Amino acid sequence: MQLEKHKAGVGLFILATLALLICGIIALGGGRYFSRDTEYVLYFDSSVNGLTIGSPVMLRGVPLGAVTRITLMTGASDTGVTTPVNIRINADNLVQASGERVHDEVAEQEIIRTMISKGMRAQLQTASLLTGQARIQLDFYPDVPARFRSPTPLLEIPTVASPIESLQKSLSKVPVEEMAARLQNSLVLINEFLASGSLQRTVEAMEATLTTTNSLLQDLGDAPALVEKILANLAVSTDAVKKETPATLAEFRKALQDFGAATAQLKVFASAATELVSPDAVLSNNLERLLRDGAAAARSLRNFADTLERNPESILRGRQGAY
């Protein structure tokens, strides 16, 4: 009797142990043994540092699954090393537009393939800067073409380069050594320029230019008053010209009339002078005779003056031998 009780106790203990074991497996496995999860593979050519089994898989911030396996495959890329990462997507987190949940793996795979065709790609991102942990981020990149490497592409999600990888590629194209050499040369030139005193001379020249400019601006400040004064004088002069113009024009017309009359008289005088100097004119002959007589008289007077100059007493005695 006691033996049977003992056997019953051992049996109950074994059953309890199995029950606890099953519960532990379910707890540790996150219930995945009873869920409709499908595994997909991702291929990364860069480092997956910080990614571990159990790292989360997110789609725009929504938990969608977890990493289940990380392996290393050689000879599958240009670098010679590729890292396949297996992830498991929980279908319970997928809800269709109608509001219905996904009930089987076929429907889940169809949804994933549709999302991939619309540009869904996987990217490795840093989950925490402090701990360095990484995660798989799913998002849509319609401009990035899908690149499949798995022999079963229906269960593969294409990947895109991580932000750190893109930054590293961009930095690798920057000629750092050349830029450093140019910077050093620039510093040397700047040092030589400062040592030569050119900077001081430039500053002094700028100060002189600013002083001249300031003086010019001050002079320009007085210019409006000067211009206003000139315009006022010009207005007064214009008014005076307007007032004097009619009288001036009248005087000018009178002067032209006088000039015309003088011209007519000059023509008459010219005609008379022409007749006067003509060889056949009587007045001309008389004038010629008068000039000859006048010349003879002048010679006689000159001779008489010479005689008086030589002999002043001859005016009393008379000329010797005149009789």
PDB file of C-alpha atoms in Angstrom:
ATOM      1  CA  MET A   1       0.000   0.000   0.000  1.00  0.00           C
ATOM      2  CA  GLN A   2       2.742   2.354   0.883  1.00  0.00           C
ATOM      3  CA  LEU A   3       4.582   1.379  -2.278  1.00  0.00           C
ATOM      4  CA  GLU A   4       1.607   2.338  -4.407  1.00  0.00           C
ATOM      5  CA  LYS A   5       1.385   5.710  -2.669  1.00  0.00           C
ATOM      6  CA  HIS A   6       5.044   6.249  -3.286  1.00  0.00           C
ATOM      7  CA  LYS A   7       4.657   5.430  -6.978  1.00  0.00           C
ATOM      8  CA  ALA A   8       1.738   7.821  -7.228  1.00  0.00           C
ATOM      9  CA  GLY A   9       3.779  10.590  -5.623  1.00  0.00           C
ATOM     10  CA  VAL A  10       6.661  10.029  -8.005  1.00  0.00           C
ATOM     11  CA  GLY A  11       4.287  10.152 -10.945  1.00  0.00           C
ATOM     12  CA  LEU A  12       2.738  13.398  -9.757  1.00  0.00           C
ATOM     13  CA  PHE A  13       6.190  14.873  -9.275  1.00  0.00           C
ATOM     14  CA  ILE A  14       7.207  13.920 -12.820  1.00  0.00           C
ATOM     15  CA  LEU A  15       4.014  15.380 -14.245  1.00  0.00           C
ATOM     16  CA  ALA A  16       4.527  18.613 -12.324  1.00  0.00           C
ATOM     17  CA  THR A  17       8.111  18.799 -13.532  1.00  0.00           C
ATOM     18  CA  LEU A  18       7.036  18.318 -17.160  1.00  0.00           C
ATOM     19  CA  ALA A  19       4.356  20.956 -16.763  1.00  0.00           C
ATOM     20  CA  LEU A  20       6.857  23.426 -15.355  1.00  0.00           C
ATOM     21  CA  LEU A  21       9.285  22.597 -18.159  1.00  0.00           C
ATOM     22  CA  ILE A  22       6.662  23.216 -20.800  1.00  0.00           C
ATOM     23  CA  CYS A  23       5.682  26.495 -19.178  1.00  0.00           C
ATOM     24  CA  GLY A  24       9.314  27.562 -19.045  1.00  0.00           C
ATOM     25  CA  ILE A  25       9.835  26.747 -22.700  1.00  0.00           C
ATOM     26  CA  ILE A  26       6.740  28.717 -23.610  1.00  0.00           C
ATOM     27  CA  ALA A  27       7.859  31.673 -21.487  1.00  0.00           C
ATOM     28  CA  LEU A  28      11.414  31.691 -22.776  1.00  0.00           C
ATOM     29  CA  GLY A  29      10.285  31.229 -26.358  1.00  0.00           C
ATOM     30  CA  GLY A  30       7.916  34.165 -26.160  1.00  0.00           C
ATOM     31  CA  GLY A  31       5.056  31.959 -27.254  1.00  0.00           C
ATOM     32  CA  ARG A  32       6.583  31.471 -30.683  1.00  0.00           C
ATOM     33  CA  TYR A  33       6.000  27.746 -30.638  1.00  0.00           C
ATOM     34  CA  PHE A  34       2.262  28.401 -30.800  1.00  0.00           C
ATOM     35  CA  SER A  35       2.344  31.429 -33.112  1.00  0.00           C
ATOM     36  CA  ARG A  36       2.231  31.696 -36.894  1.00  0.00           C
ATOM     37  CA  ASP A  37       5.668  33.227 -37.414  1.00  0.00           C
ATOM     38  CA  THR A  38       7.582  33.112 -40.709  1.00  0.00           C
ATOM     39  CA  GLU A  39      11.336  33.549 -40.993  1.00  0.00           C
ATOM     40  CA  TYR A  40      12.862  35.897 -43.580  1.00  0.00           C
ATOM     41  CA  VAL A  41      16.519  36.375 -44.439  1.00  0.00           C
ATOM     42  CA  LEU A  42      18.383  39.672 -44.815  1.00  0.00           C
ATOM     43  CA  TYR A  43      21.873  40.076 -46.309  1.00  0.00           C
ATOM     44  CA  PHE A  44      24.270  42.723 -44.996  1.00  0.00           C
ATOM     45  CA  ASP A  45      27.674  43.450 -46.543  1.00  0.00           C
ATOM     46  CA  SER A  46      28.750  45.802 -43.751  1.00  0.00           C
ATOM     47  CA  SER A  47      29.351  45.175 -40.068  1.00  0.00           C
ATOM     48  CA  VAL A  48      26.388  44.101 -37.948  1.00  0.00           C
ATOM     49  CA  ASN A  49      28.072  45.096 -34.714  1.00  0.00           C
ATOM     50  CA  GLY A  50      25.526  45.538 -31.919  1.00  0.00           C
ATOM     51  CA  LEU A  51      23.021  43.153 -33.502  1.00  0.00           C
ATOM     52  CA  THR A  52      22.253  40.061 -31.443  1.00  0.00           C
ATOM     53  CA  ILE A  53      19.732  37.263 -31.437  1.00  0.00           C
ATOM     54  CA  GLY A  54      16.538  38.754 -30.093  1.00  0.00           C
ATOM     55  CA  SER A  55      17.238  42.264 -31.416  1.00  0.00           C
ATOM     56  CA  PRO A  56      13.950  43.905 -32.373  1.00  0.00           C
ATOM     57  CA  VAL A  57      12.595  44.252 -35.892  1.00  0.00           C
ATOM     58  CA  MET A  58      10.629  47.493 -36.263  1.00  0.00           C
ATOM     59  CA  LEU A  59       8.430  48.877 -39.036  1.00  0.00           C
ATOM     60  CA  ARG A  60       8.166  52.643 -38.608  1.00  0.00           C
ATOM     61  CA  GLY A  61       8.426  52.297 -34.853  1.00  0.00           C
ATOM     62  CA  VAL A  62       6.016  49.358 -34.546  1.00  0.00           C
ATOM     63  CA  PRO A  63       7.487  46.069 -33.187  1.00  0.00           C
ATOM     64  CA  LEU A  64       7.046  43.449 -35.874  1.00  0.00           C
ATOM     65  CA  GLY A  65       9.423  40.653 -34.921  1.00  0.00           C
ATOM     66  CA  ALA A  66      12.918  39.761 -33.758  1.00  0.00           C
ATOM     67  CA  VAL A  67      16.282  38.468 -34.963  1.00  0.00           C
ATOM     68  CA  THR A  68      16.504  34.692 -34.744  1.00  0.00           C
ATOM     69  CA  ARG A  69      19.851  33.889 -36.342  1.00  0.00           C
ATOM     70  CA  ILE A  70      23.100  35.590 -37.419  1.00  0.00           C
ATOM     71  CA  THR A  71      25.591  33.753 -39.623  1.00  0.00           C
ATOM     72  CA  LEU A  72      28.640  34.537 -41.739  1.00  0.00           C
ATOM     73  CA  MET A  73      28.821  33.542 -45.392  1.00  0.00           C
ATOM     74  CA  THR A  74      32.083  33.792 -47.353  1.00  0.00           C
ATOM     75  CA  GLY A  75      32.664  34.264 -51.065  1.00  0.00           C
ATOM     76  CA  ALA A  76      29.250  35.770 -51.714  1.00  0.00           C
ATOM     77  CA  SER A  77      30.176  39.445 -52.325  1.00  0.00           C
ATOM     78  CA  ASP A  78      32.940  41.678 -53.578  1.00  0.00           C
ATOM     79  CA  THR A  79      34.386  41.932 -50.081  1.00  0.00           C
ATOM     80  CA  GLY A  80      34.304  38.167 -49.756  1.00  0.00           C
ATOM     81  CA  VAL A  81      32.089  38.220 -46.641  1.00  0.00           C
ATOM     82  CA  THR A  82      28.320  38.593 -46.293  1.00  0.00           C
ATOM     83  CA  THR A  83      26.245  38.384 -43.142  1.00  0.00           C
ATOM     84  CA  PRO A  84      22.854  36.679 -43.508  1.00  0.00           C
ATOM     85  CA  VAL A  85      20.478  37.667 -40.703  1.00  0.00           C
ATOM     86  CA  ASN A  86      17.293  35.688 -40.136  1.00  0.00           C
ATOM     87  CA  ILE A  87      14.305  37.456 -38.652  1.00  0.00           C
ATOM     88  CA  ARG A  88      10.920  36.176 -37.578  1.00  0.00           C
ATOM     89  CA  ILE A  89       7.832  38.313 -38.196  1.00  0.00           C
ATOM     90  CA  ASN A  90       4.885  37.897 -35.870  1.00  0.00           C
ATOM     91  CA  ALA A  91       1.750  37.670 -38.001  1.00  0.00           C
ATOM     92  CA  ASP A  92      -0.395  38.697 -35.051  1.00  0.00           C
ATOM     93  CA  ASN A  93       0.985  42.239 -35.419  1.00  0.00           C
ATOM     94  CA  LEU A  94      -0.245  42.501 -39.012  1.00  0.00           C
ATOM     95  CA  VAL A  95      -3.768  43.759 -39.604  1.00  0.00           C
ATOM     96  CA  GLN A  96      -5.334  44.092 -43.032  1.00  0.00           C
ATOM     97  CA  ALA A  97      -7.101  47.245 -44.254  1.00  0.00           C
ATOM     98  CA  SER A  98     -10.436  45.568 -43.603  1.00  0.00           C
ATOM     99  CA  GLY A  99      -9.481  45.167 -39.941  1.00  0.00           C
ATOM    100  CA  GLU A 100      -9.059  41.422 -40.136  1.00  0.00           C
ATOM    101  CA  ARG A 101      -5.949  39.768 -38.765  1.00  0.00           C
ATOM    102  CA  VAL A 102      -3.711  37.490 -40.819  1.00  0.00           C
ATOM    103  CA  HIS A 103      -4.691  33.896 -40.105  1.00  0.00           C
ATOM    104  CA  ASP A 104      -2.115  31.886 -42.064  1.00  0.00           C
ATOM    105  CA  GLU A 105       1.455  32.060 -43.311  1.00  0.00           C
ATOM    106  CA  VAL A 106       0.444  32.242 -46.972  1.00  0.00           C
ATOM    107  CA  ALA A 107      -1.505  35.453 -46.404  1.00  0.00           C
ATOM    108  CA  GLU A 108       1.379  36.838 -44.346  1.00  0.00           C
ATOM    109  CA  GLN A 109       3.929  36.131 -47.088  1.00  0.00           C
ATOM    110  CA  GLU A 110       1.624  37.717 -49.663  1.00  0.00           C
ATOM    111  CA  ILE A 111       1.407  40.875 -47.573  1.00  0.00           C
ATOM    112  CA  ILE A 112       5.193  40.999 -47.133  1.00  0.00           C
ATOM    113  CA  ARG A 113       5.790  40.526 -50.891  1.00  0.00           C
ATOM    114  CA  THR A 114       3.307  43.310 -51.660  1.00  0.00           C
ATOM    115  CA  MET A 115       5.106  45.634 -49.250  1.00  0.00           C
ATOM    116  CA  ILE A 116       8.471  44.731 -50.815  1.00  0.00           C
ATOM    117  CA  SER A 117       7.116  45.541 -54.283  1.00  0.00           C
ATOM    118  CA  LYS A 118       6.110  48.967 -52.952  1.00  0.00           C
ATOM    119  CA  GLY A 119       9.655  49.645 -51.740  1.00  0.00           C
ATOM    120  CA  MET A 120       9.938  48.105 -48.286  1.00  0.00           C
ATOM    121  CA  ARG A 121      13.605  47.546 -47.394  1.00  0.00           C
ATOM    122  CA  ALA A 122      15.512  46.490 -44.273  1.00  0.00           C
ATOM    123  CA  GLN A 123      18.179  48.700 -42.736  1.00  0.00           C
ATOM    124  CA  LEU A 124      20.552  48.211 -39.811  1.00  0.00           C
ATOM    125  CA  GLN A 125      20.218  51.063 -37.316  1.00  0.00           C
ATOM    126  CA  THR A 126      21.614  51.890 -33.895  1.00  0.00           C
ATOM    127  CA  ALA A 127      19.025  51.365 -31.169  1.00  0.00           C
ATOM    128  CA  SER A 128      21.054  52.964 -28.357  1.00  0.00           C
ATOM    129  CA  LEU A 129      24.152  55.114 -28.554  1.00  0.00           C
ATOM    130  CA  LEU A 130      25.014  54.322 -24.931  1.00  0.00           C
ATOM    131  CA  THR A 131      24.904  50.546 -25.202  1.00  0.00           C
ATOM    132  CA  GLY A 132      25.721  50.297 -28.905  1.00  0.00           C
ATOM    133  CA  GLN A 133      22.843  47.908 -29.501  1.00  0.00           C
ATOM    134  CA  ALA A 134      21.422  47.688 -33.019  1.00  0.00           C
ATOM    135  CA  ARG A 135      18.060  46.813 -34.499  1.00  0.00           C
ATOM    136  CA  ILE A 136      16.492  46.012 -37.855  1.00  0.00           C
ATOM    137  CA  GLN A 137      14.406  48.886 -39.192  1.00  0.00           C
ATOM    138  CA  LEU A 138      11.911  48.242 -41.982  1.00  0.00           C
ATOM    139  CA  ASP A 139      10.807  51.212 -44.066  1.00  0.00           C
ATOM    140  CA  PHE A 140       9.887  52.147 -47.614  1.00  0.00           C
ATOM    141  CA  TYR A 141      12.525  53.268 -50.133  1.00  0.00           C
ATOM    142  CA  PRO A 142      10.760  53.173 -53.527  1.00  0.00           C
ATOM    143  CA  ASP A 143      13.752  54.706 -55.307  1.00  0.00           C
ATOM    144  CA  VAL A 144      16.107  51.905 -54.176  1.00  0.00           C
ATOM    145  CA  PRO A 145      15.936  48.848 -56.459  1.00  0.00           C
ATOM    146  CA  ALA A 146      15.428  45.469 -54.823  1.00  0.00           C
ATOM    147  CA  ARG A 147      18.487  43.207 -54.810  1.00  0.00           C
ATOM    148  CA  PHE A 148      17.815  39.558 -54.028  1.00  0.00           C
ATOM    149  CA  ARG A 149      20.584  37.076 -53.167  1.00  0.00           C
ATOM    150  CA  SER A 150      18.739  34.180 -51.570  1.00  0.00           C
ATOM    151  CA  PRO A 151      17.930  31.015 -53.540  1.00  0.00           C
ATOM    152  CA  THR A 152      14.413  31.474 -52.151  1.00  0.00           C
ATOM    153  CA  PRO A 153      13.672  35.181 -52.802  1.00  0.00           C
ATOM    154  CA  LEU A 154      10.075  34.779 -51.648  1.00  0.00           C
ATOM    155  CA  LEU A 155      11.434  34.643 -48.098  1.00  0.00           C
ATOM    156  CA  GLU A 156      14.015  37.461 -48.494  1.00  0.00           C
ATOM    157  CA  ILE A 157      13.673  41.139 -47.674  1.00  0.00           C
ATOM    158  CA  PRO A 158      16.119  43.387 -49.605  1.00  0.00           C
ATOM    159  CA  THR A 159      18.402  45.673 -47.598  1.00  0.00           C
ATOM    160  CA  VAL A 160      19.751  49.200 -47.954  1.00  0.00           C
ATOM    161  CA  ALA A 161      22.936  50.700 -46.562  1.00  0.00           C
ATOM    162  CA  SER A 162      22.784  52.053 -43.038  1.00  0.00           C
ATOM    163  CA  PRO A 163      23.286  55.796 -42.396  1.00  0.00           C
ATOM    164  CA  ILE A 164      26.699  55.105 -40.859  1.00  0.00           C
ATOM    165  CA  GLU A 165      27.719  53.022 -43.866  1.00  0.00           C
ATOM    166  CA  SER A 166      26.574  55.757 -46.270  1.00  0.00           C
ATOM    167  CA  LEU A 167      28.510  58.321 -44.255  1.00  0.00           C
ATOM    168  CA  GLN A 168      31.627  56.168 -44.308  1.00  0.00           C
ATOM    169  CA  LYS A 169      31.380  55.757 -48.088  1.00  0.00           C
ATOM    170  CA  SER A 170      30.993  59.504 -48.522  1.00  0.00           C
ATOM    171  CA  LEU A 171      33.942  60.234 -46.243  1.00  0.00           C
ATOM    172  CA  SER A 172      36.085  57.684 -48.049  1.00  0.00           C
ATOM    173  CA  LYS A 173      35.692  59.727 -51.240  1.00  0.00           C
ATOM    174  CA  VAL A 174      36.869  62.920 -49.566  1.00  0.00           C
ATOM    175  CA  PRO A 175      40.585  63.663 -50.278  1.00  0.00           C
ATOM    176  CA  VAL A 176      41.481  64.277 -46.656  1.00  0.00           C
ATOM    177  CA  GLU A 177      45.259  64.316 -47.197  1.00  0.00           C
ATOM    178  CA  GLU A 178      44.976  66.759 -50.080  1.00  0.00           C
ATOM    179  CA  MET A 179      42.699  69.006 -48.056  1.00  0.00           C
ATOM    180  CA  ALA A 180      45.105  68.893 -45.106  1.00  0.00           C
ATOM    181  CA  ALA A 181      48.022  69.842 -47.387  1.00  0.00           C
ATOM    182  CA  ARG A 182      46.054  72.753 -48.834  1.00  0.00           C
ATOM    183  CA  LEU A 183      45.073  73.875 -45.360  1.00  0.00           C
ATOM    184  CA  GLN A 184      48.690  73.794 -44.243  1.00  0.00           C
ATOM    185  CA  ASN A 185      49.765  75.828 -47.283  1.00  0.00           C
ATOM    186  CA  SER A 186      47.013  78.331 -46.579  1.00  0.00           C
ATOM    187  CA  LEU A 187      48.142  78.683 -42.969  1.00  0.00           C
ATOM    188  CA  VAL A 188      51.728  79.263 -44.126  1.00  0.00           C
ATOM    189  CA  LEU A 189      50.594  81.972 -46.558  1.00  0.00           C
ATOM    190  CA  ILE A 190      48.474  83.612 -43.872  1.00  0.00           C
ATOM    191  CA  ASN A 191      51.412  83.578 -41.466  1.00  0.00           C
ATOM    192  CA  GLU A 192      53.687  85.149 -44.088  1.00  0.00           C
ATOM    193  CA  PHE A 193      51.057  87.763 -44.872  1.00  0.00           C
ATOM    194  CA  LEU A 194      50.708  88.708 -41.207  1.00  0.00           C
ATOM    195  CA  ALA A 195      54.472  88.828 -40.725  1.00  0.00           C
ATOM    196  CA  SER A 196      54.999  91.095 -43.746  1.00  0.00           C
ATOM    197  CA  GLY A 197      52.907  93.894 -42.273  1.00  0.00           C
ATOM    198  CA  SER A 198      50.638  93.995 -45.304  1.00  0.00           C
ATOM    199  CA  LEU A 199      47.630  93.579 -43.087  1.00  0.00           C
ATOM    200  CA  GLN A 200      48.544  96.669 -41.060  1.00  0.00           C
ATOM    201  CA  ARG A 201      49.050  98.700 -44.223  1.00  0.00           C
ATOM    202  CA  THR A 202      45.763  97.444 -45.585  1.00  0.00           C
ATOM    203  CA  VAL A 203      43.973  98.472 -42.400  1.00  0.00           C
ATOM    204  CA  GLU A 204      45.580 101.918 -42.513  1.00  0.00           C
ATOM    205  CA  ALA A 205      44.595 102.313 -46.163  1.00  0.00           C
ATOM    206  CA  MET A 206      41.059 101.311 -45.307  1.00  0.00           C
ATOM    207  CA  GLU A 207      40.966 103.845 -42.469  1.00  0.00           C
ATOM    208  CA  ALA A 208      42.177 106.571 -44.841  1.00  0.00           C
ATOM    209  CA  THR A 209      39.585 105.541 -47.398  1.00  0.00           C
ATOM    210  CA  LEU A 210      36.848 105.642 -44.773  1.00  0.00           C
ATOM    211  CA  THR A 211      37.985 109.103 -43.641  1.00  0.00           C
ATOM    212  CA  THR A 212      37.951 110.383 -47.220  1.00  0.00           C
ATOM    213  CA  THR A 213      34.570 108.826 -47.803  1.00  0.00           C
ATOM    214  CA  ASN A 214      33.214 110.434 -44.648  1.00  0.00           C
ATOM    215  CA  SER A 215      34.507 113.841 -45.748  1.00  0.00           C
ATOM    216  CA  LEU A 216      33.021 113.345 -49.191  1.00  0.00           C
ATOM    217  CA  LEU A 217      29.684 112.423 -47.666  1.00  0.00           C
ATOM    218  CA  GLN A 218      29.781 115.579 -45.558  1.00  0.00           C
ATOM    219  CA  ASP A 219      30.503 117.645 -48.666  1.00  0.00           C
ATOM    220  CA  LEU A 220      27.685 115.899 -50.454  1.00  0.00           C
ATOM    221  CA  GLY A 221      25.463 116.836 -47.545  1.00  0.00           C
ATOM    222  CA  ASP A 222      25.991 120.532 -48.408  1.00  0.00           C
ATOM    223  CA  ALA A 223      25.424 119.909 -52.106  1.00  0.00           C
ATOM    224  CA  PRO A 224      21.595 120.097 -52.005  1.00  0.00           C
ATOM    225  CA  ALA A 225      21.683 123.641 -50.584  1.00  0.00           C
ATOM    226  CA  LEU A 226      24.210 124.711 -53.232  1.00  0.00           C
ATOM    227  CA  VAL A 227      22.154 123.155 -56.006  1.00  0.00           C
ATOM    228  CA  GLU A 228      19.037 124.846 -54.668  1.00  0.00           C
ATOM    229  CA  LYS A 229      20.812 128.226 -54.708  1.00  0.00           C
ATOM    230  CA  ILE A 230      22.029 127.678 -58.272  1.00  0.00           C
ATOM    231  CA  LEU A 231      18.538 126.732 -59.392  1.00  0.00           C
ATOM    232  CA  ALA A 232      17.112 129.849 -57.737  1.00  0.00           C
ATOM    233  CA  ASN A 233      19.659 132.090 -59.509  1.00  0.00           C
ATOM    234  CA  LEU A 234      18.932 130.304 -62.758  1.00  0.00           C
ATOM    235  CA  ALA A 235      15.221 130.939 -62.299  1.00  0.00           C
ATOM    236  CA  VAL A 236      15.850 134.658 -61.668  1.00  0.00           C
ATOM    237  CA  SER A 237      18.070 134.877 -64.744  1.00  0.00           C
ATOM    238  CA  THR A 238      15.455 133.102 -66.816  1.00  0.00           C
ATOM    239  CA  ASP A 239      12.786 135.548 -65.696  1.00  0.00           C
ATOM    240  CA  ALA A 240      15.053 138.489 -66.537  1.00  0.00           C
ATOM    241  CA  VAL A 241      15.787 137.094 -69.959  1.00  0.00           C
ATOM    242  CA  LYS A 242      12.083 136.585 -70.554  1.00  0.00           C
ATOM    243  CA  LYS A 243      11.423 140.226 -69.593  1.00  0.00           C
ATOM    244  CA  GLU A 244      14.305 141.740 -71.609  1.00  0.00           C
ATOM    245  CA  THR A 245      13.910 139.601 -74.701  1.00  0.00           C
ATOM    246  CA  PRO A 246      11.085 141.634 -76.366  1.00  0.00           C
ATOM    247  CA  ALA A 247      12.937 144.985 -75.939  1.00  0.00           C
ATOM    248  CA  THR A 248      16.192 143.456 -77.095  1.00  0.00           C
ATOM    249  CA  LEU A 249      14.545 142.049 -80.194  1.00  0.00           C
ATOM    250  CA  ALA A 250      13.035 145.477 -81.003  1.00  0.00           C
ATOM    251  CA  GLU A 251      16.438 147.178 -80.647  1.00  0.00           C
ATOM    252  CA  PHE A 252      17.986 144.461 -82.765  1.00  0.00           C
ATOM    253  CA  ARG A 253      15.408 145.039 -85.501  1.00  0.00           C
ATOM    254  CA  LYS A 254      16.095 148.839 -85.383  1.00  0.00           C
ATOM    255  CA  ALA A 255      19.837 148.224 -85.603  1.00  0.00           C
ATOM    256  CA  LEU A 256      19.274 146.044 -88.637  1.00  0.00           C
ATOM    257  CA  GLN A 257      17.228 148.812 -90.253  1.00  0.00           C
ATOM    258  CA  ASP A 258      19.979 151.411 -89.503  1.00  0.00           C
ATOM    259  CA  PHE A 259      22.559 149.028 -90.867  1.00  0.00           C
ATOM    260  CA  GLY A 260      20.531 148.700 -94.056  1.00  0.00           C
ATOM    261  CA  ALA A 261      20.317 152.474 -94.459  1.00  0.00           C
ATOM    262  CA  ALA A 262      24.056 152.858 -93.817  1.00  0.00           C
ATOM    263  CA  THR A 263      24.719 150.218 -96.415  1.00  0.00           C
ATOM    264  CA  ALA A 264      22.663 152.123 -98.981  1.00  0.00           C
ATOM    265  CA  GLN A 265      24.564 155.362 -98.206  1.00  0.00           C
ATOM    266  CA  LEU A 266      27.830 153.499 -98.489  1.00  0.00           C
ATOM    267  CA  LYS A 267      26.829 152.303-101.925  1.00  0.00           C
ATOM    268  CA  VAL A 268      26.117 155.934-102.988  1.00  0.00           C
ATOM    269  CA  PHE A 269      29.471 157.087-101.554  1.00  0.00           C
ATOM    270  CA  ALA A 270      31.251 154.294-103.365  1.00  0.00           C
ATOM    271  CA  SER A 271      29.631 155.293-106.651  1.00  0.00           C
ATOM    272  CA  ALA A 272      30.622 158.914-106.103  1.00  0.00           C
ATOM    273  CA  ALA A 273      34.162 157.941-105.210  1.00  0.00           C
ATOM    274  CA  THR A 274      34.343 155.865-108.352  1.00  0.00           C
ATOM    275  CA  GLU A 275      33.270 158.823-110.483  1.00  0.00           C
ATOM    276  CA  LEU A 276      35.673 161.088-108.613  1.00  0.00           C
ATOM    277  CA  VAL A 277      38.734 159.004-109.308  1.00  0.00           C
ATOM    278  CA  SER A 278      37.774 158.346-112.918  1.00  0.00           C
ATOM    279  CA  PRO A 279      40.458 159.744-115.397  1.00  0.00           C
ATOM    280  CA  ASP A 280      37.768 161.447-117.492  1.00  0.00           C
ATOM    281  CA  ALA A 281      36.150 163.292-114.611  1.00  0.00           C
ATOM    282  CA  VAL A 282      36.528 167.146-114.570  1.00  0.00           C
ATOM    283  CA  LEU A 283      36.785 167.213-110.813  1.00  0.00           C
ATOM    284  CA  SER A 284      39.619 164.769-111.070  1.00  0.00           C
ATOM    285  CA  ASN A 285      41.552 167.062-113.486  1.00  0.00           C
ATOM    286  CA  ASN A 286      41.000 170.103-111.296  1.00  0.00           C
ATOM    287  CA  LEU A 287      42.159 168.247-108.225  1.00  0.00           C
ATOM    288  CA  GLU A 288      45.278 167.084-110.063  1.00  0.00           C
ATOM    289  CA  ARG A 289      46.155 170.652-111.103  1.00  0.00           C
ATOM    290  CA  LEU A 290      45.478 171.919-107.614  1.00  0.00           C
ATOM    291  CA  LEU A 291      47.761 169.305-106.192  1.00  0.00           C
ATOM    292  CA  ARG A 292      50.571 170.275-108.576  1.00  0.00           C
ATOM    293  CA  ASP A 293      50.253 173.967-107.669  1.00  0.00           C
ATOM    294  CA  GLY A 294      50.153 173.109-104.024  1.00  0.00           C
ATOM    295  CA  ALA A 295      53.320 171.052-104.387  1.00  0.00           C
ATOM    296  CA  ALA A 296      55.133 173.937-106.102  1.00  0.00           C
ATOM    297  CA  ALA A 297      54.070 176.344-103.373  1.00  0.00           C
ATOM    298  CA  ALA A 298      55.255 173.922-100.756  1.00  0.00           C
ATOM    299  CA  ARG A 299      58.652 173.685-102.405  1.00  0.00           C
ATOM    300  CA  SER A 300      58.923 177.499-102.508  1.00  0.00           C
ATOM    301  CA  LEU A 301      58.049 177.764 -98.848  1.00  0.00           C
ATOM    302  CA  ARG A 302      60.590 175.078 -97.988  1.00  0.00           C
ATOM    303  CA  ASN A 303      63.299 176.933 -99.917  1.00  0.00           C
ATOM    304  CA  PHE A 304      62.371 180.168 -98.169  1.00  0.00           C
ATOM    305  CA  ALA A 305      62.540 178.482 -94.804  1.00  0.00           C
ATOM    306  CA  ASP A 306      65.959 177.067 -95.603  1.00  0.00           C
ATOM    307  CA  THR A 307      67.185 180.511 -96.617  1.00  0.00           C
ATOM    308  CA  LEU A 308      65.959 182.082 -93.374  1.00  0.00           C
ATOM    309  CA  GLU A 309      67.598 179.325 -91.423  1.00  0.00           C
ATOM    310  CA  ARG A 310      70.936 179.961 -93.076  1.00  0.00           C
ATOM    311  CA  ASN A 311      70.659 183.788 -93.261  1.00  0.00           C
ATOM    312  CA  PRO A 312      68.186 185.205 -90.764  1.00  0.00           C
ATOM    313  CA  GLU A 313      69.182 188.786 -91.656  1.00  0.00           C
ATOM    314  CA  SER A 314      68.069 188.323 -95.230  1.00  0.00           C
ATOM    315  CA  ILE A 315      64.558 189.177 -94.186  1.00  0.00           C
ATOM    316  CA  LEU A 316      65.844 192.761 -93.548  1.00  0.00           C
ATOM    317  CA  ARG A 317      68.415 193.052 -96.302  1.00  0.00           C
ATOM    318  CA  GLY A 318      66.707 191.032 -98.910  1.00  0.00           C
ATOM    319  CA  ARG A 319      68.273 188.301-100.981  1.00  0.00           C
ATOM    320  CA  GLN A 320      71.636 189.194-102.505  1.00  0.00           C
ATOM    321  CA  GLY A 321      71.514 189.358-106.237  1.00  0.00           C
ATOM    322  CA  ALA A 322      67.789 189.229-106.346  1.00  0.00           C
ATOM    323  CA  TYR A 323      67.735 192.438-108.366  1.00  0.00           C
TER     324      TYR A 323
END
